[in-house]
Short mmCIF file of C-alpha atoms in Angstrom, two decimals:
data_model
loop_
_atom_site.label_atom_id
_atom_site.label_comp_id
_atom_site.label_asym_id
_atom_site.label_seq_id
_atom_site.Cartn_x
_atom_site.Cartn_y
_atom_site.Cartn_z
CA MET G 1 -27.56 7.94 1.75
CA LYS G 2 -30.30 7.81 -0.90
CA HIS G 3 -27.63 8.11 -3.61
CA GLN G 4 -25.71 5.18 -2.14
CA ILE G 5 -28.79 2.95 -1.89
CA LEU G 6 -29.92 3.64 -5.46
CA SER G 7 -26.36 3.24 -6.74
CA TYR G 8 -25.99 -0.10 -4.98
CA LEU G 9 -29.22 -1.43 -6.48
CA SER G 10 -28.01 -0.38 -9.91
CA PHE G 11 -24.62 -1.98 -9.23
CA LEU G 12 -26.24 -5.30 -8.30
CA LEU G 13 -28.13 -5.38 -11.59
CA ARG G 14 -25.01 -4.98 -13.72
CA ALA G 15 -22.35 -6.68 -11.57
CA THR G 16 -20.88 -10.08 -12.39
CA ASN G 17 -18.14 -12.43 -11.24
CA GLN G 18 -15.33 -14.17 -13.11
CA HIS G 19 -17.81 -16.12 -15.25
CA GLY G 20 -19.00 -12.93 -16.95
CA VAL G 21 -15.53 -11.60 -17.71
CA HIS G 22 -14.00 -11.91 -21.19
CA SER G 23 -10.57 -10.49 -20.47
CA PRO G 24 -7.68 -12.83 -19.58
CA PHE G 25 -6.03 -10.09 -17.50
CA VAL G 26 -9.14 -9.36 -15.42
CA TYR G 27 -10.14 -13.04 -15.23
CA GLN G 28 -6.78 -13.88 -13.66
CA LEU G 29 -7.06 -10.88 -11.34
CA LEU G 30 -10.41 -12.17 -10.10
CA THR G 31 -9.62 -15.87 -9.81
CA GLN G 32 -6.09 -15.54 -8.42
CA CYS G 33 -6.59 -12.46 -6.25
CA PHE G 34 -10.14 -11.22 -5.61
CA TYR G 35 -11.58 -14.70 -5.02
CA ASP G 36 -8.46 -16.29 -3.52
CA LYS G 37 -9.70 -18.31 -0.50
CA LYS G 38 -6.29 -19.20 0.94
CA LYS G 39 -5.83 -18.40 4.64
CA TYR G 40 -2.65 -16.34 4.68
CA ASP G 41 -0.54 -16.02 7.83
CA ALA G 42 -0.64 -12.25 7.31
CA TYR G 43 -4.37 -12.32 8.07
CA ASN G 44 -3.50 -13.02 11.71
CA ALA G 45 -1.20 -10.01 11.79
CA LEU G 46 -3.94 -7.86 10.26
CA LYS G 47 -6.41 -9.17 12.82
CA ASN G 48 -4.04 -8.42 15.71
CA HIS G 49 -3.40 -4.92 14.40
CA ARG G 50 -7.13 -4.30 14.02
CA GLN G 51 -7.90 -5.61 17.50
CA ALA G 52 -5.21 -3.44 19.03
CA LEU G 53 -6.65 -0.32 17.41
CA ARG G 54 -10.21 -1.25 18.36
CA SER G 55 -9.08 -1.67 21.97
CA ASP G 56 -7.26 1.69 22.04
CA SER G 57 -9.17 3.96 24.42
CA ASP G 58 -7.14 7.11 23.66
CA THR G 59 -9.07 10.16 22.51
CA ILE G 60 -7.43 12.35 19.89
CA GLU G 61 -8.37 15.59 18.19
CA VAL G 62 -8.90 14.95 14.50
CA THR G 63 -8.26 17.59 11.86
CA ASP G 64 -10.53 16.64 8.97
CA PHE G 65 -9.46 17.91 5.54
CA GLY G 66 -11.93 15.76 3.62
CA ALA G 67 -15.68 15.55 3.19
CA GLY G 68 -16.33 15.15 6.91
CA SER G 69 -17.81 12.24 8.83
CA ARG G 70 -21.30 10.77 8.79
CA VAL G 71 -20.67 9.13 12.17
CA PHE G 72 -18.71 11.55 14.33
CA LYS G 73 -20.25 14.84 15.49
CA THR G 74 -17.09 16.38 16.98
CA ASN G 75 -13.38 16.34 16.18
CA ASN G 76 -12.50 14.71 19.52
CA ARG G 77 -12.64 11.04 18.64
CA ASN G 78 -11.83 7.78 20.32
CA VAL G 79 -9.20 5.75 18.45
CA ALA G 80 -11.22 2.55 18.86
CA ALA G 81 -14.27 4.27 17.34
CA ILE G 82 -12.20 5.58 14.41
CA ALA G 83 -10.95 2.05 13.72
CA LYS G 84 -14.48 0.67 13.95
CA HIS G 85 -16.44 3.27 11.99
CA ALA G 86 -13.94 5.02 9.72
CA GLY G 87 -11.30 2.38 9.10
CA ILE G 88 -11.18 -0.10 6.25
CA THR G 89 -13.29 -3.23 6.88
CA ALA G 90 -11.61 -6.54 7.62
CA THR G 91 -12.78 -7.96 4.29
CA ARG G 92 -11.43 -5.02 2.31
CA GLN G 93 -8.21 -5.04 4.30
CA ARG G 94 -7.58 -8.65 3.32
CA LEU G 95 -8.45 -7.85 -0.30
CA LEU G 96 -5.99 -4.95 -0.32
CA PHE G 97 -3.33 -7.31 1.07
CA ARG G 98 -4.07 -9.79 -1.73
CA LEU G 99 -3.99 -7.09 -4.40
CA VAL G 100 -0.54 -5.96 -3.33
CA GLN G 101 0.67 -9.53 -3.00
CA TYR G 102 -0.67 -10.39 -6.46
CA LEU G 103 0.51 -7.27 -8.30
CA GLN G 104 3.81 -6.92 -6.37
CA PRO G 105 4.20 -3.16 -6.75
CA ASN G 106 7.61 -1.86 -5.76
CA THR G 107 6.49 1.71 -5.07
CA ILE G 108 3.21 2.43 -3.27
CA LEU G 109 1.55 5.74 -2.45
CA GLU G 110 -1.38 6.13 -0.06
CA LEU G 111 -3.35 9.36 0.11
CA GLY G 112 -5.13 9.33 3.45
CA THR G 113 -3.45 7.26 6.19
CA SER G 114 -6.02 7.63 8.98
CA VAL G 115 -4.89 5.19 11.69
CA GLY G 116 -2.99 3.00 9.22
CA MET G 117 -5.15 -0.06 8.69
CA ALA G 118 -4.94 -0.01 4.89
CA THR G 119 -1.26 0.92 5.05
CA THR G 120 -0.55 -2.15 7.15
CA ALA G 121 -2.31 -4.42 4.67
CA MET G 122 -0.20 -3.06 1.81
CA ALA G 123 3.04 -3.34 3.79
CA LEU G 124 2.33 -7.00 4.55
CA GLY G 125 1.31 -7.67 0.94
CA ASN G 126 4.80 -6.84 -0.29
CA PRO G 127 7.32 -6.46 2.56
CA SER G 128 9.99 -5.22 0.14
CA ALA G 129 7.87 -2.41 -1.33
CA SER G 130 8.58 1.23 -0.56
CA ILE G 131 5.42 2.82 0.84
CA LYS G 132 4.76 6.52 1.18
CA THR G 133 1.59 7.47 3.05
CA VAL G 134 0.25 11.01 3.34
CA GLU G 135 -2.08 12.31 6.04
CA GLY G 136 -3.06 15.87 6.90
CA CYS G 137 -4.15 15.20 10.47
CA PRO G 138 -1.15 15.07 12.85
CA SER G 139 -2.97 13.17 15.61
CA THR G 140 -4.18 10.25 13.52
CA LEU G 141 -0.85 10.01 11.69
CA GLN G 142 1.05 9.89 14.98
CA LYS G 143 -1.21 7.10 16.17
CA ALA G 144 -0.67 5.20 12.90
CA THR G 145 3.10 5.74 13.11
CA ASP G 146 3.20 4.39 16.67
CA TYR G 147 1.48 1.21 15.55
CA PHE G 148 3.74 0.83 12.49
CA ALA G 149 6.73 0.88 14.83
CA LYS G 150 5.08 -1.53 17.27
CA HIS G 151 4.45 -4.02 14.45
CA ASN G 152 7.91 -3.54 12.86
CA LEU G 153 6.59 -2.14 9.58
CA SER G 154 9.81 -0.40 8.61
CA THR G 155 9.12 0.08 4.88
CA ILE G 156 6.45 2.74 5.52
CA LYS G 157 7.43 6.41 5.33
CA THR G 158 4.85 8.88 6.64
CA TYR G 159 4.19 12.45 5.51
CA GLN G 160 2.12 14.84 7.63
CA GLN G 161 1.04 17.39 5.04
CA SER G 162 -1.65 18.14 2.49
CA PHE G 163 -1.80 16.00 -0.63
CA GLU G 164 -1.09 19.11 -2.72
CA SER G 165 2.13 19.93 -0.87
CA PHE G 166 3.25 16.31 -1.18
CA PHE G 167 2.70 16.50 -4.94
CA GLU G 168 4.78 19.69 -5.14
CA GLU G 169 7.66 18.06 -3.26
CA HIS G 170 7.64 14.88 -5.37
CA PRO G 171 7.47 16.09 -8.97
CA SER G 172 9.05 13.10 -10.68
CA GLU G 173 8.34 9.92 -8.71
CA ILE G 174 6.61 6.98 -10.36
CA PHE G 175 4.21 4.81 -8.37
CA ASP G 176 3.17 1.25 -9.19
CA LEU G 177 0.10 1.34 -6.94
CA VAL G 178 -1.80 4.26 -5.41
CA PHE G 179 -4.58 3.95 -2.84
CA ILE G 180 -6.67 7.13 -2.65
CA ASP G 181 -8.80 7.44 0.48
CA GLY G 182 -9.17 11.09 1.38
CA ASN G 183 -11.05 14.27 0.52
CA HIS G 184 -14.12 12.64 -0.99
CA ASN G 185 -15.33 15.24 -3.45
CA LYS G 186 -15.36 15.48 -7.22
CA GLU G 187 -13.03 18.42 -7.76
CA ASN G 188 -10.22 17.16 -5.55
CA THR G 189 -10.51 13.55 -6.69
CA LEU G 190 -10.12 14.61 -10.33
CA LYS G 191 -7.23 16.88 -9.35
CA TYR G 192 -5.41 13.98 -7.70
CA PHE G 193 -6.11 11.73 -10.69
CA ASN G 194 -4.72 14.27 -13.16
CA TRP G 195 -1.58 14.70 -11.07
CA LEU G 196 -1.12 10.95 -10.81
CA LEU G 197 -1.32 10.53 -14.59
CA ASN G 198 2.20 11.94 -14.72
CA HIS G 199 3.45 9.52 -12.05
CA ILE G 200 2.43 6.11 -13.36
CA ASN G 201 3.79 3.45 -15.68
CA ASN G 202 2.13 0.93 -17.98
CA ASP G 203 1.50 -1.52 -15.12
CA SER G 204 0.33 0.95 -12.48
CA VAL G 205 -3.04 0.72 -10.74
CA LEU G 206 -4.96 3.47 -8.97
CA ILE G 207 -7.53 2.45 -6.35
CA PHE G 208 -10.19 5.02 -5.44
CA ASP G 209 -12.12 4.42 -2.24
CA ASP G 210 -15.79 5.34 -1.70
CA ILE G 211 -16.68 5.98 -5.33
CA TYR G 212 -20.38 6.12 -4.40
CA TRP G 213 -19.89 8.26 -1.28
CA ASN G 214 -21.87 11.08 -2.90
CA ILE G 215 -22.98 12.21 -6.34
CA GLY G 216 -19.78 14.16 -6.90
CA MET G 217 -17.56 11.15 -6.16
CA THR G 218 -19.59 9.02 -8.56
CA GLU G 219 -19.28 11.66 -11.28
CA ALA G 220 -15.54 11.80 -10.66
CA TRP G 221 -15.30 8.00 -10.94
CA GLN G 222 -17.23 8.03 -14.21
CA GLU G 223 -14.87 10.65 -15.68
CA ILE G 224 -11.83 8.74 -14.48
CA SER G 225 -12.97 5.38 -15.86
CA GLN G 226 -13.75 6.97 -19.24
CA HIS G 227 -10.40 8.77 -19.50
CA PRO G 228 -8.49 7.89 -22.71
CA LYS G 229 -5.41 6.75 -20.79
CA VAL G 230 -7.41 4.25 -18.74
CA SER G 231 -7.57 0.86 -20.45
CA VAL G 232 -9.30 -1.23 -17.78
CA SER G 233 -11.60 -0.04 -15.00
CA VAL G 234 -13.08 -2.24 -12.30
CA ASP G 235 -16.01 -1.10 -10.16
CA THR G 236 -16.46 -3.12 -6.94
CA PHE G 237 -18.92 -0.54 -5.55
CA GLN G 238 -16.68 0.33 -2.60
CA TRP G 239 -13.59 0.77 -4.76
CA GLY G 240 -12.85 1.82 -8.30
CA LEU G 241 -9.65 0.42 -9.83
CA VAL G 242 -8.08 1.74 -13.02
CA PHE G 243 -5.24 0.23 -15.07
CA PHE G 244 -3.24 1.80 -17.90
CA ARG G 245 -2.04 -1.22 -19.89
CA LYS G 246 -1.53 0.00 -23.46
CA GLU G 247 -1.68 -3.56 -24.79
CA GLN G 248 -5.21 -3.92 -23.41
CA ARG G 249 -8.34 -2.82 -25.23
CA LYS G 250 -10.56 -0.48 -23.25
CA GLN G 251 -13.04 -2.35 -21.02
CA HIS G 252 -15.10 -1.64 -17.92
CA PHE G 253 -16.22 -4.23 -15.38
CA SER G 254 -18.59 -4.16 -12.42
CA ILE G 255 -17.50 -6.97 -10.11
CA ARG G 256 -19.10 -8.48 -7.03
CA VAL G 257 -16.58 -9.00 -4.24
#
């Protein structure tokens, strides 16, 4: 927690908004996506999906393959509590929807489904996109899958397996957008990044969640943003986004959302 507090104070000192950005690509991303104030119809669908999960009284046994939970003390967890404490926030869910709507990726990969709140946002952002989402825990993935079916989200394909085994079974696929929200430690995050480098194109974006979760995650983010293949990196504190546009000179931005 101390690391997160100190990191946030440092972030506030260096962060800016669109007025401090001297990149046409990032300026448009901020003004037309990040700071888009339009009330989309999809927001109601996201709200209904969130409310349904937060009213779900089922208790499931969670198999945690990541860095563990700071909230839950046991693996028997209430679905409503998972949605409340471990799921993506409403603000971030809407931002993820806008990112997908703005960038219009055709192929999306999510590493870490949980109960499917982020997945739903991406599916609504581009209803024609093909979405693959990977989750190690069978109980949470089943719950997510049930809700995908209930809300007619037919473009989502789920995989109940480790990220590593998914990588082995998909050696040549290219992804336009990848949302990484699982196994929050330095070694694994860098391993996923290095695998993904062989599965991107010039317009791909990788979104890393919880980049200040711990010291290791922050170190991983710093290595990723400095990688030679990364042209643009955007630090929003909660997320780190990296782009690979060869026509773009290397720049790093810390952006208030």
